[in-house]
Coordinates of C-alpha atoms in Angstrom, one line a residue:
Chain X
X1 CA -41.4 -16.6 -1.4
X2 CA -37.8 -15.4 -2.3
X3 CA -37.2 -16.4 -6.2
X4 CA -34.9 -19.4 -7.1
X5 CA -31.5 -19.2 -7.4
X6 CA -29.1 -21.3 -9.5
X7 CA -25.3 -21.5 -8.5
X8 CA -22.3 -23.0 -10.5
X9 CA -19.3 -23.7 -9.0
X10 CA -18.9 -24.7 -5.6
X11 CA -15.1 -23.8 -4.4
X12 CA -13.4 -21.8 -1.9
X13 CA -15.6 -19.1 -2.7
X14 CA -18.8 -20.1 -4.5
X15 CA -19.6 -22.4 -1.2
X16 CA -20.2 -19.7 1.7
X17 CA -21.7 -17.8 -1.4
X18 CA -24.1 -20.4 -2.2
X19 CA -24.5 -21.5 1.8
X20 CA -25.6 -17.2 2.6
X21 CA -28.1 -17.7 -0.7
X22 CA -29.9 -20.8 0.7
X23 CA -29.4 -19.1 3.9
X24 CA -31.8 -15.9 2.8
X25 CA -34.8 -18.1 2.1
X26 CA -34.3 -19.0 -1.8
X27 CA -34.6 -22.2 -3.3
X28 CA -31.0 -23.4 -4.8
X29 CA -30.2 -25.6 -7.7
X30 CA -26.7 -26.2 -7.7
X31 CA -23.9 -27.8 -9.8
X32 CA -20.4 -28.4 -9.1
X33 CA -18.0 -30.6 -11.1
X34 CA -17.1 -32.4 -7.8
X35 CA -20.7 -33.2 -6.8
X36 CA -19.8 -34.0 -3.3
X37 CA -18.8 -30.7 -2.3
X38 CA -22.8 -29.9 -2.6
X39 CA -23.1 -32.0 0.3
X40 CA -23.9 -29.5 3.3
X41 CA -26.1 -27.5 1.2
X42 CA -28.1 -30.8 0.0
X43 CA -28.5 -31.2 3.3
X44 CA -30.0 -27.7 4.3
X45 CA -32.6 -28.4 1.3
X46 CA -30.6 -27.3 -1.8
X47 CA -31.4 -29.5 -5.3
X48 CA -28.0 -31.1 -6.5
X49 CA -28.5 -30.9 -10.5
X50 CA -25.8 -32.9 -13.3
X51 CA -25.4 -30.2 -15.7
X52 CA -24.7 -26.7 -15.6
X53 CA -27.6 -25.6 -17.4
X54 CA -29.9 -27.3 -15.2
X55 CA -29.2 -24.7 -12.4
X56 CA -30.9 -22.2 -14.6
X57 CA -34.7 -21.3 -14.9
X58 CA -36.3 -19.5 -17.4
X59 CA -35.9 -15.6 -16.6
X60 CA -34.1 -16.8 -13.4
X61 CA -30.8 -15.7 -12.1
X62 CA -27.9 -18.3 -12.0
X63 CA -24.5 -17.4 -10.2
X64 CA -21.3 -19.0 -11.4
X65 CA -18.1 -18.7 -9.7
X66 CA -15.3 -20.7 -11.4
X67 CA -11.6 -20.8 -11.4
X68 CA -10.8 -19.3 -15.2
X69 CA -11.8 -18.1 -18.2
X70 CA -12.0 -21.9 -19.5
X71 CA -13.9 -22.9 -17.0
X72 CA -16.5 -20.0 -17.1
X73 CA -16.5 -20.5 -21.0
X74 CA -17.6 -24.4 -20.5
X75 CA -20.4 -23.6 -18.2
X76 CA -21.5 -20.4 -19.5
X77 CA -22.6 -22.2 -23.1
X78 CA -25.6 -22.3 -25.4
X79 CA -27.6 -24.7 -22.9
X80 CA -27.1 -22.4 -19.9
X81 CA -28.0 -19.0 -22.0
X82 CA -30.9 -20.6 -23.4
X83 CA -32.0 -22.0 -20.4
X84 CA -31.9 -18.7 -18.3
X85 CA -33.7 -17.2 -21.9
X86 CA -35.4 -13.9 -21.8
X87 CA -34.9 -12.0 -18.7
X88 CA -32.8 -14.4 -17.2
X89 CA -29.7 -12.9 -15.5
X90 CA -26.4 -14.7 -15.1
X91 CA -24.1 -13.2 -12.2
X92 CA -20.4 -14.2 -12.7
X93 CA -18.5 -14.0 -9.7
X94 CA -15.2 -15.5 -11.2
X95 CA -12.1 -13.3 -11.6
X96 CA -11.9 -13.3 -15.0
X97 CA -10.6 -11.2 -18.2
X98 CA -12.7 -8.3 -18.8
X99 CA -12.6 -9.7 -22.3
X100 CA -14.3 -12.9 -21.7
X101 CA -17.4 -10.8 -19.7
X102 CA -18.0 -9.1 -23.1
X103 CA -17.7 -12.1 -25.2
X104 CA -19.8 -13.8 -23.1
X105 CA -22.8 -11.0 -22.6
X106 CA -23.1 -11.2 -26.7
X107 CA -23.3 -14.7 -26.1
X108 CA -26.2 -14.6 -23.7
X109 CA -27.6 -11.5 -25.5
X110 CA -28.3 -13.7 -28.6
X111 CA -30.7 -16.0 -26.1
X112 CA -32.3 -12.8 -24.8
X113 CA -30.1 -13.5 -21.1
X114 CA -28.1 -10.7 -19.9
X115 CA -24.9 -11.7 -18.2
X116 CA -23.4 -9.5 -15.2
X117 CA -19.9 -9.2 -14.2
X118 CA -19.9 -9.2 -10.1
X119 CA -16.5 -10.2 -9.1
X120 CA -16.0 -9.8 -5.3
X121 CA -13.0 -8.7 -3.2
X122 CA -13.1 -11.4 -0.1
X123 CA -11.2 -14.2 1.2
X124 CA -13.6 -17.4 1.8
X125 CA -14.0 -16.3 5.3
X126 CA -15.0 -12.8 4.4
X127 CA -17.1 -13.8 2.0
X128 CA -19.3 -16.5 4.8
X129 CA -19.7 -13.6 6.9
X130 CA -21.2 -11.5 3.8
X131 CA -17.8 -8.6 4.7
X132 CA -17.2 -9.1 1.1
X133 CA -17.2 -6.5 -1.7
X134 CA -18.7 -6.9 -4.9
X135 CA -17.9 -4.6 -8.1
X136 CA -20.8 -5.0 -10.5
X137 CA -21.0 -4.1 -14.5
X138 CA -23.1 -4.6 -17.1
X139 CA -26.6 -4.0 -18.2
X140 CA -28.3 -1.6 -16.2
X141 CA -31.8 -3.4 -15.7
X142 CA -30.4 -6.2 -14.8
X143 CA -27.6 -5.0 -12.3
X144 CA -31.0 -3.4 -10.3
X145 CA -32.7 -6.4 -10.4
X146 CA -29.8 -8.5 -8.4
X147 CA -28.5 -5.6 -6.2
X148 CA -30.6 -6.3 -3.0
X149 CA -29.3 -9.6 -3.7
X150 CA -25.8 -8.6 -3.8
X151 CA -26.4 -6.3 -1.2
X152 CA -27.5 -9.5 1.4
X153 CA -24.3 -11.1 0.5
X154 CA -21.6 -8.3 1.0
X155 CA -21.1 -5.7 2.9
X156 CA -21.0 -3.3 -0.3
X157 CA -21.2 -3.1 -3.9
X158 CA -19.7 -0.7 -6.3
X159 CA -21.4 -0.2 -9.9
X160 CA -18.5 0.6 -12.4
X161 CA -21.2 1.4 -15.2
X162 CA -22.9 -0.6 -18.4
X163 CA -19.4 -1.9 -20.0
X164 CA -19.7 -5.5 -18.9
X165 CA -16.0 -6.0 -19.0
X166 CA -15.2 -2.8 -16.3
X167 CA -15.9 -4.9 -12.8
X168 CA -13.1 -7.5 -14.1
X169 CA -10.7 -4.4 -14.7
X170 CA -10.8 -3.0 -11.1
X171 CA -10.6 -6.9 -9.5
X172 CA -8.0 -7.0 -11.5
X173 CA -6.1 -4.1 -10.6
X174 CA -7.3 -4.2 -6.7
X175 CA -5.5 -7.4 -7.2
X176 CA -2.2 -6.3 -8.5
X177 CA -2.2 -3.6 -5.8
X178 CA -2.8 -6.1 -3.0
X179 CA 0.0 -8.2 -4.3
X180 CA 2.2 -5.3 -4.7
X181 CA 1.1 -4.8 -1.1
X182 CA 3.1 -7.6 -0.1
X183 CA 6.1 -6.7 -2.2
X184 CA 6.7 -3.6 -1.0
X185 CA 6.4 -4.6 2.7
X186 CA 9.0 -7.5 1.9
X187 CA 11.2 -5.4 0.7
X188 CA 11.0 -2.9 3.2
X189 CA 11.0 -5.9 6.0
X190 CA 14.2 -7.0 4.5
X191 CA 16.0 -4.0 4.4
X192 CA 15.1 -3.5 8.1
X193 CA 16.3 -7.3 9.0
X194 CA 19.6 -6.7 7.2
X195 CA 19.9 -3.7 9.3
X196 CA 19.3 -5.6 13.0
X197 CA 15.5 -4.7 12.8
X198 CA 13.0 -7.5 13.4
X199 CA 10.4 -7.3 10.3
X200 CA 7.6 -7.5 13.3
X201 CA 8.9 -4.3 15.2
X202 CA 8.8 -2.6 11.4
X203 CA 5.9 -3.6 9.9
X204 CA 3.7 -3.2 13.4
X205 CA 4.6 0.1 13.5
X206 CA 3.5 0.7 9.7
X207 CA 0.0 -1.0 10.0
X208 CA -0.9 0.7 13.3
X209 CA -0.3 3.9 11.9
X210 CA 0.0 5.1 7.9
X211 CA -1.0 1.9 6.7
X212 CA -3.3 1.0 9.3
X213 CA -5.8 -0.9 6.4
X214 CA -6.7 -4.4 5.8
X215 CA -4.5 -5.2 2.9
X216 CA -1.3 -4.0 4.9
X217 CA -2.6 -5.2 8.0
X218 CA -3.3 -8.7 7.0
X219 CA -0.6 -9.5 4.7
X220 CA 2.0 -7.6 7.6
X221 CA 0.8 -10.4 9.8
X222 CA 1.3 -13.2 7.2
X223 CA 5.0 -11.5 6.4
X224 CA 5.6 -11.5 10.2
X225 CA 4.4 -14.8 11.1
X226 CA 5.4 -16.8 7.6
X227 CA 2.9 -18.9 8.2
X228 CA 2.7 -19.3 3.9
X229 CA 1.9 -23.2 4.7
X230 CA -1.6 -21.8 5.8
X231 CA -3.5 -21.4 2.9
X232 CA -6.1 -18.7 2.0
X233 CA -5.3 -18.6 -1.5
X234 CA -3.1 -20.9 -3.7
X235 CA 0.2 -19.3 -5.0
X236 CA -1.0 -20.5 -8.7
X237 CA -4.0 -18.8 -8.7
X238 CA -2.7 -15.5 -7.7
X239 CA -0.4 -15.6 -10.7
X240 CA -3.3 -16.3 -12.6
X241 CA -4.6 -13.5 -11.8
X242 CA -1.5 -11.4 -12.3
X243 CA -1.4 -13.2 -15.8
X244 CA -4.9 -11.7 -16.2
X245 CA -4.0 -8.2 -15.4
X246 CA -1.1 -8.3 -18.0
X247 CA -3.3 -9.3 -20.5
X248 CA -5.7 -6.6 -20.2
X249 CA -2.5 -4.2 -19.6
X250 CA -1.3 -5.6 -23.3
X251 CA -4.6 -5.4 -24.4
X252 CA -5.3 -1.5 -23.7
X253 CA -1.5 -1.0 -23.7
X254 CA -0.6 0.1 -20.1
X255 CA 2.9 -0.4 -19.3
X256 CA 2.7 -1.6 -15.7
X257 CA 6.3 -2.3 -14.2
X258 CA 5.4 -3.8 -10.9
X259 CA 2.6 -5.5 -12.2
X260 CA 5.5 -7.4 -14.7
X261 CA 8.0 -7.9 -11.2
X262 CA 4.8 -9.4 -9.5
X263 CA 4.6 -11.9 -12.5
X264 CA 8.2 -12.8 -11.9
X265 CA 8.1 -13.4 -8.6
X266 CA 5.3 -15.9 -8.7
X267 CA 7.1 -18.0 -11.6
X268 CA 10.3 -18.0 -9.3
X269 CA 8.1 -19.2 -6.7
X270 CA 6.4 -21.7 -8.6
X271 CA 10.3 -22.6 -10.3
X272 CA 11.1 -23.1 -6.8
X273 CA 8.3 -25.6 -5.8
X274 CA 5.6 -23.6 -4.1
X275 CA 2.5 -24.3 -5.9
X276 CA 1.1 -25.5 -2.7
X277 CA 1.9 -22.2 -0.6
X278 CA -0.2 -19.3 -0.2
X279 CA -0.2 -16.4 -2.3
X280 CA 1.6 -14.3 0.4
X281 CA 4.3 -16.5 0.0
X282 CA 5.6 -14.2 -2.9
X283 CA 7.6 -12.1 -0.1
X284 CA 10.1 -15.1 0.2
X285 CA 11.5 -13.5 -3.1
X286 CA 12.7 -10.1 -2.0
X287 CA 13.7 -12.1 1.9
X288 CA 15.7 -14.9 0.0
X289 CA 17.2 -12.5 -2.5
X290 CA 18.3 -10.3 0.8
X291 CA 19.8 -13.8 1.9
X292 CA 16.8 -14.1 4.7
X293 CA 15.3 -17.3 5.6
X294 CA 12.0 -16.6 6.7
X295 CA 10.0 -19.9 6.1
X296 CA 11.3 -23.3 6.0
X297 CA 8.6 -26.2 4.6
X298 CA 7.4 -27.9 7.4
Chain D
X1 CA 10.9 26.6 34.1
X2 CA 11.4 24.1 31.4
X3 CA 14.9 23.5 30.2
X4 CA 16.2 25.4 27.4
X5 CA 16.7 24.0 24.2
X6 CA 18.5 24.9 21.1
X7 CA 16.9 24.3 17.3
X8 CA 19.2 23.8 14.1
X9 CA 17.1 24.5 11.0
X10 CA 13.9 26.0 10.5
X11 CA 12.7 24.7 7.3
X12 CA 9.2 23.3 6.1
X13 CA 9.5 20.5 8.8
X14 CA 11.9 22.3 11.2
X15 CA 9.8 25.9 11.8
X16 CA 6.5 24.1 13.2
X17 CA 8.4 21.9 15.7
X18 CA 10.6 24.4 16.8
X19 CA 7.3 26.6 17.4
X20 CA 5.5 23.8 19.6
X21 CA 8.8 23.8 21.3
X22 CA 8.6 27.4 21.9
X23 CA 4.5 26.8 23.2
X24 CA 5.6 24.2 25.4
X25 CA 7.4 27.1 27.3
X26 CA 11.3 25.9 26.6
X27 CA 13.6 28.9 26.4
X28 CA 14.7 28.6 22.8
X29 CA 18.0 29.3 20.9
X30 CA 17.5 28.8 17.3
X31 CA 20.1 28.8 14.3
X32 CA 19.0 29.0 10.7
X33 CA 21.3 29.6 7.2
X34 CA 18.9 32.2 6.3
X35 CA 18.2 34.2 9.9
X36 CA 14.8 35.6 8.4
X37 CA 13.1 32.6 8.7
X38 CA 13.6 32.8 12.3
X39 CA 11.7 36.1 12.5
X40 CA 8.3 34.4 13.5
X41 CA 9.9 32.9 16.3
X42 CA 11.7 35.7 17.8
X43 CA 8.7 37.4 17.7
X44 CA 7.8 35.1 20.2
X45 CA 10.5 35.4 22.8
X46 CA 13.2 32.8 20.7
X47 CA 16.9 33.9 20.5
X48 CA 18.3 34.1 17.4
X49 CA 22.2 32.9 17.2
X50 CA 24.4 33.4 14.3
X51 CA 26.2 29.7 14.6
X52 CA 24.8 26.2 14.8
X53 CA 27.0 26.0 18.3
X54 CA 25.4 28.9 19.8
X55 CA 22.3 26.6 19.8
X56 CA 23.4 24.4 22.3
X57 CA 23.9 24.9 26.1
X58 CA 25.9 22.5 28.0
X59 CA 24.9 19.3 29.2
X60 CA 21.2 20.7 27.2
X61 CA 19.3 19.6 24.2
X62 CA 19.2 20.8 20.9
X63 CA 17.5 19.7 17.7
X64 CA 18.6 19.8 13.9
X65 CA 16.4 19.5 11.5
X66 CA 18.4 19.6 8.3
X67 CA 17.8 19.0 4.7
X68 CA 20.8 16.0 3.8
X69 CA 23.4 14.4 5.1
X70 CA 26.2 16.8 4.0
X71 CA 24.1 19.7 6.0
X72 CA 23.7 17.4 9.1
X73 CA 27.7 16.9 9.0
X74 CA 28.6 20.8 8.5
X75 CA 26.3 21.6 11.6
X76 CA 27.1 18.8 13.7
X77 CA 30.6 19.5 14.0
X78 CA 33.4 19.7 16.7
X79 CA 32.0 23.0 17.9
X80 CA 28.3 21.7 18.2
X81 CA 29.7 18.8 20.2
X82 CA 31.9 20.6 22.3
X83 CA 29.0 23.4 23.3
X84 CA 26.7 19.9 24.5
X85 CA 29.4 18.4 26.4
X86 CA 28.7 16.0 28.9
X87 CA 25.4 15.0 29.0
X88 CA 24.4 17.2 26.3
X89 CA 22.2 15.6 23.6
X90 CA 21.7 16.2 20.0
X91 CA 18.2 14.7 18.5
X92 CA 18.3 14.5 14.8
X93 CA 15.2 14.8 13.1
X94 CA 16.8 15.0 9.7
X95 CA 16.0 12.2 7.2
X96 CA 19.5 10.8 6.6
X97 CA 21.8 7.7 5.9
X98 CA 22.2 5.2 9.2
X99 CA 25.8 5.4 8.8
X100 CA 25.7 9.3 9.1
X101 CA 23.9 8.6 12.3
X102 CA 26.5 5.8 13.5
X103 CA 29.4 8.2 12.7
X104 CA 28.1 11.6 14.6
X105 CA 27.2 9.3 17.3
X106 CA 30.7 8.2 17.8
X107 CA 31.8 11.8 17.0
X108 CA 29.6 13.3 19.7
X109 CA 30.6 10.9 22.2
X110 CA 34.2 11.9 22.1
X111 CA 32.9 15.1 23.4
X112 CA 30.8 13.5 25.8
X113 CA 27.6 14.3 24.4
X114 CA 25.2 11.9 22.9
X115 CA 23.9 11.6 19.4
X116 CA 20.0 10.5 18.9
X117 CA 18.5 9.6 15.1
X118 CA 15.0 10.9 15.9
X119 CA 13.1 11.1 12.0
X120 CA 9.7 11.9 12.0
X121 CA 7.0 10.8 9.6
X122 CA 5.0 14.0 9.1
X123 CA 4.5 17.0 6.3
X124 CA 4.1 20.2 7.9
X125 CA 1.0 20.7 8.9
X126 CA 1.0 17.4 10.5
X127 CA 4.3 18.6 12.6
X128 CA 2.4 21.9 13.2
X129 CA -0.7 19.8 14.9
X130 CA 1.7 17.3 16.8
X131 CA 0.1 14.3 14.8
X132 CA 3.3 12.9 13.4
X133 CA 5.1 10.0 14.5
X134 CA 9.0 9.9 15.8
X135 CA 11.1 7.2 15.4
X136 CA 14.2 7.0 17.7
X137 CA 17.2 5.2 18.2
X138 CA 20.5 5.3 20.0
X139 CA 21.6 5.5 23.7
X140 CA 18.7 4.6 26.5
X141 CA 19.4 7.2 28.7
X142 CA 19.9 9.9 26.7
X143 CA 16.3 8.6 24.6
X144 CA 14.8 8.7 28.1
X145 CA 15.7 11.8 29.0
X146 CA 14.2 13.3 25.5
X147 CA 10.9 10.8 25.3
X148 CA 8.5 13.0 27.2
X149 CA 9.3 16.2 25.1
X150 CA 9.1 13.9 22.0
X151 CA 5.9 12.6 23.1
X152 CA 4.7 16.5 23.4
X153 CA 5.7 17.2 19.9
X154 CA 4.2 14.1 18.0
X155 CA 1.1 11.8 18.4
X156 CA 3.4 8.9 18.6
X157 CA 7.4 7.9 19.7
X158 CA 8.7 4.5 18.5
X159 CA 12.0 3.2 19.6
X160 CA 13.8 1.2 17.7
X161 CA 16.9 0.5 20.0
X162 CA 20.4 1.0 20.6
X163 CA 21.6 1.3 17.2
X164 CA 21.5 4.7 16.5
X165 CA 21.1 4.2 12.9
X166 CA 18.2 1.8 12.9
X167 CA 15.7 5.0 13.1
X168 CA 17.2 6.0 9.9
X169 CA 16.4 2.6 8.4
X170 CA 12.7 2.7 9.4
X171 CA 12.4 6.0 8.4
X172 CA 14.0 5.5 4.8
X173 CA 11.9 1.8 4.4
X174 CA 9.0 4.1 5.2
X175 CA 9.5 6.8 2.9
X176 CA 9.9 3.9 0.3
X177 CA 6.8 2.2 1.1
X178 CA 4.7 5.4 0.5
X179 CA 6.5 6.4 -2.3
X180 CA 5.7 2.9 -3.8
X181 CA 2.0 3.1 -3.0
X182 CA 2.0 6.3 -5.4
X183 CA 3.6 4.3 -8.0
X184 CA 1.0 1.2 -7.5
X185 CA -2.0 3.5 -7.1
X186 CA -0.8 5.2 -10.3
X187 CA -0.3 1.8 -12.4
X188 CA -3.9 0.5 -11.2
X189 CA -5.8 3.7 -12.4
X190 CA -3.7 3.7 -15.5
X191 CA -5.1 0.5 -16.7
X192 CA -8.6 1.3 -14.9
X193 CA -8.5 5.0 -17.5
X194 CA -7.6 2.7 -20.6
X195 CA -10.3 0.8 -19.8
X196 CA -12.9 3.6 -19.6
X197 CA -13.1 3.9 -15.9
X198 CA -12.1 7.0 -14.5
X199 CA -9.6 6.9 -12.0
X200 CA -11.4 8.9 -9.6
X201 CA -14.1 5.6 -9.2
X202 CA -11.4 3.3 -8.5
X203 CA -9.3 5.1 -6.2
X204 CA -12.2 6.2 -4.0
X205 CA -13.5 2.8 -3.6
X206 CA -10.3 1.4 -3.0
X207 CA -9.5 3.8 -0.6
X208 CA -12.5 3.7 1.2
X209 CA -12.3 0.0 1.8
X210 CA -9.2 -2.5 1.3
X211 CA -6.8 0.4 1.4
X212 CA -8.2 2.9 3.7
X213 CA -5.0 4.1 5.5
X214 CA -3.7 7.5 5.6
X215 CA -0.9 7.1 2.7
X216 CA -3.3 5.6 0.3
X217 CA -6.0 8.1 1.2
X218 CA -3.8 10.8 0.9
X219 CA -1.6 10.2 -2.2
X220 CA -4.7 8.4 -3.8
X221 CA -6.9 11.8 -3.5
X222 CA -3.3 13.6 -4.9
X223 CA -3.4 11.3 -8.2
X224 CA -7.1 11.8 -8.4
X225 CA -7.1 15.4 -8.4
X226 CA -3.5 15.7 -10.0
X227 CA -2.4 18.5 -8.0
X228 CA 1.2 18.0 -8.5
X229 CA 2.0 22.1 -8.5
X230 CA 0.7 22.1 -4.6
X231 CA 3.9 21.2 -3.0
X232 CA 4.0 19.6 0.0
X233 CA 7.5 17.6 -0.5
X234 CA 9.5 19.0 -3.4
X235 CA 10.0 15.8 -5.8
X236 CA 14.3 16.2 -5.7
X237 CA 14.1 16.1 -1.5
X238 CA 12.2 12.5 -2.5
X239 CA 14.7 11.7 -5.0
X240 CA 17.4 11.9 -2.8
X241 CA 15.4 9.6 -0.1
X242 CA 15.3 6.8 -2.7
X243 CA 18.9 7.5 -3.5
X244 CA 19.6 7.2 0.7
X245 CA 17.5 3.9 1.2
X246 CA 19.4 2.6 -1.9
X247 CA 22.5 3.4 -0.3
X248 CA 21.5 1.5 2.9
X249 CA 20.1 -1.0 0.7
X250 CA 23.4 -1.5 -1.0
X251 CA 25.4 -1.2 2.7
X252 CA 23.7 -4.3 3.9
X253 CA 23.0 -6.0 0.6
X254 CA 19.0 -6.1 -0.1
X255 CA 17.8 -6.3 -4.0
X256 CA 14.7 -4.1 -4.1
X257 CA 13.7 -3.8 -7.1
X258 CA 10.9 -1.7 -6.6
X259 CA 12.8 0.8 -4.9
X260 CA 15.4 1.1 -8.0
X261 CA 12.1 1.4 -10.0
X262 CA 11.2 4.5 -7.9
X263 CA 14.6 6.0 -8.4
X264 CA 14.2 5.3 -11.8
X265 CA 10.8 7.4 -12.1
X266 CA 12.1 10.7 -10.1
X267 CA 15.3 10.2 -12.4
X268 CA 12.7 10.5 -15.4
X269 CA 10.4 13.4 -13.6
X270 CA 13.8 15.5 -12.9
X271 CA 14.8 14.8 -16.8
X272 CA 11.5 16.1 -17.8
X273 CA 11.8 19.0 -16.0
X274 CA 9.4 18.4 -12.6
X275 CA 12.0 19.9 -10.0
X276 CA 9.4 22.4 -9.0
X277 CA 6.3 19.8 -8.4
X278 CA 5.4 17.9 -5.4
X279 CA 6.5 14.4 -4.9
X280 CA 3.5 12.8 -5.9
X281 CA 4.1 13.5 -9.4
X282 CA 6.1 10.3 -9.6
X283 CA 2.2 9.1 -10.6
X284 CA 2.8 10.8 -14.2
X285 CA 5.4 8.1 -14.9
X286 CA 2.8 5.4 -15.0
X287 CA -0.2 7.6 -16.6
X288 CA 2.4 8.8 -19.3
X289 CA 3.9 5.7 -20.4
X290 CA 0.2 4.7 -20.5
X291 CA -0.4 7.5 -22.7
X292 CA -2.6 9.2 -20.6
X293 CA -2.1 13.0 -19.9
X294 CA -3.3 14.1 -16.0
X295 CA -1.6 16.6 -15.5
X296 CA -0.7 20.0 -17.7
X297 CA 1.8 22.5 -16.2
X298 CA -0.1 25.6 -15.4

C-alpha cells in the first residue's frame, strides 16, 4: 500500500495535483481553508481534516500549495512541523520567496522534519494532465524520497541542489521570462498593427518558426484572440510574482529593467480595473499606449 | 534555361544566397563594392560587373543584399531601375526602413519596374543551407513571379500583402523580438547566478521546455558559452536594426519601452568598446549591472 500523503491547499493548482496523488493510490488527508473545495476528493476516498497539521502523519509526506508567502507561513507552523516530526517531509509547491523557503527549512529542521521547495510550472490543465515541470531544491535525502512521487505527478523534475531557495529563484525567473514574452509580443504586434499588418499574421508566423515553443505559442494565441476575460491565472497573482522576483533581485542585487517594466504594466492594469482578467492582459498596456483597442470588457 | 539573375551585394548574407542562385542553374551577373568577394562565384561561372545597374537585364530579376538604407538607395538609382525597365523586378533582401521600400517602389514604378521587399530571417549558415525564412511584400504579380525562386532559396516564404513596406516592418519586429529574448535570458540568468545557480542550469532547463525554440536555444547557448567574440552578426548592425525599429515605431506612433532599452544596451556596449563583438554581447549589460563577469576580451 502506498504511503499516506497530506495535502494542504486545494486551489486551482492544488486540486488537480491532489486528485492525481489520490489516483496513484495514496491514502490522502486534505486540508483547505474553505472545506467544500475538498468535496470531489472526499467523494473518492480522501479524508478531510480541519487543521493543516492534521494533514501530516509522523515521518510522512505533506504537500502544500497555497497562494503566497503569508499563507505558507501560516500553515507551516510549529504544529505542522511537529506533526511531521523526524523523517517527515514538507513539499512546498507554492510560488514564494527563496528567503521564505530558507526560513521554513530552518524552522522544520528544529522539529526533525525537512522542508523542500518544489514549485511547478503548470497551468491547472497541465497539472491535471501531469505535463507540468517541477523544480526542486533542498535536502538531498528528502529529495530522493519524494522524487518518484513528483515524477509521477509531472512530465519532468529538475533538481537545483541543496540550497532550498534555489527552486524558488528558478520559478520566479521563469515567471519573469514568460511574462516578458507577453510584453515583447505585444510591442511587436502593436508596431505591426500600426503599420497595417494584423497581429495574427505577425504572431502566427513567428510562433510557427523562430518562436515555436509553448510560451510563445500559448500567449501568442491569447494576444491574437484577446480573450483576456478567460482566466487561467489571475492578473493580481502575476503581479505578486513580479513583486517576489523584484524582492529577490533586490536581496542579491541584480538590476532587471524589463522586470521593473512588467511590474509597472501590472500596476497600470490594476489602476485601470483589470484585477479580474487573466495575467496575459498585460499585453493591453503596449496596445493601448499605441492607440489600439484589442479588448473590450464584455 | 533558367532566367538570368542579377545580384548586388556579396556580404555575409548576400554571398551564400547568390551561391545558391547560381547552383539553381541561373546565369548570374554579380556586383559588389569590393570586387574580390565575387571570386568564388566567378570561378563557378558568374559574370562580375562593375556597376549595380550592369547586374540587371531588361525585364529581368535583380536581388540586392546591402548593409543599410543609404547603401540600398545608392545602388537602387535611376540607372538600375532603367536597366530593369518594364517588367523588371528588384528583390530587396536588405533590412531597411519600410519608408525606404515605399519610396524606392515609387521610384522604380516610374521606370516600369517593380521593387519588392523580401527581407530574410537567416544567419549566414542558414542562408547557405536554404533554411531561412523570407518575408515578402509589394506588387502581387511580381511576387507571384519570384515566389518559386524564393522558395528554392529558403525554408519558407511568408507574404505580407501589397504594401511594400510591410515585410520590412515584420523583419524589424522580429529582430526586436529576438534581441529582447537575449535581454530577458540575460536578466534571468543574472538573477540565478547571484543566487548561486549557474546560468547553464537555468537556461538549459528553460530552452529544453517552455522556451524550446530556435531563438532561445541558439542565444541561450551563446549566453552560457559567452563566446561573444565568435561573430555571427556584428553588434553595430544589431544597433542599426534597433534604430530602424525605433524610427518605424516613431513614424506610426507606437511606444515600445523594451525596444528603447535594447537600443540603450547597444549604445552602452559601443561606449565600452564592444563594436567587434557579436550582437548577442548585449547580454553583458545585464550581467555587468549585476556584478557578474561572463566575458573577458581574449
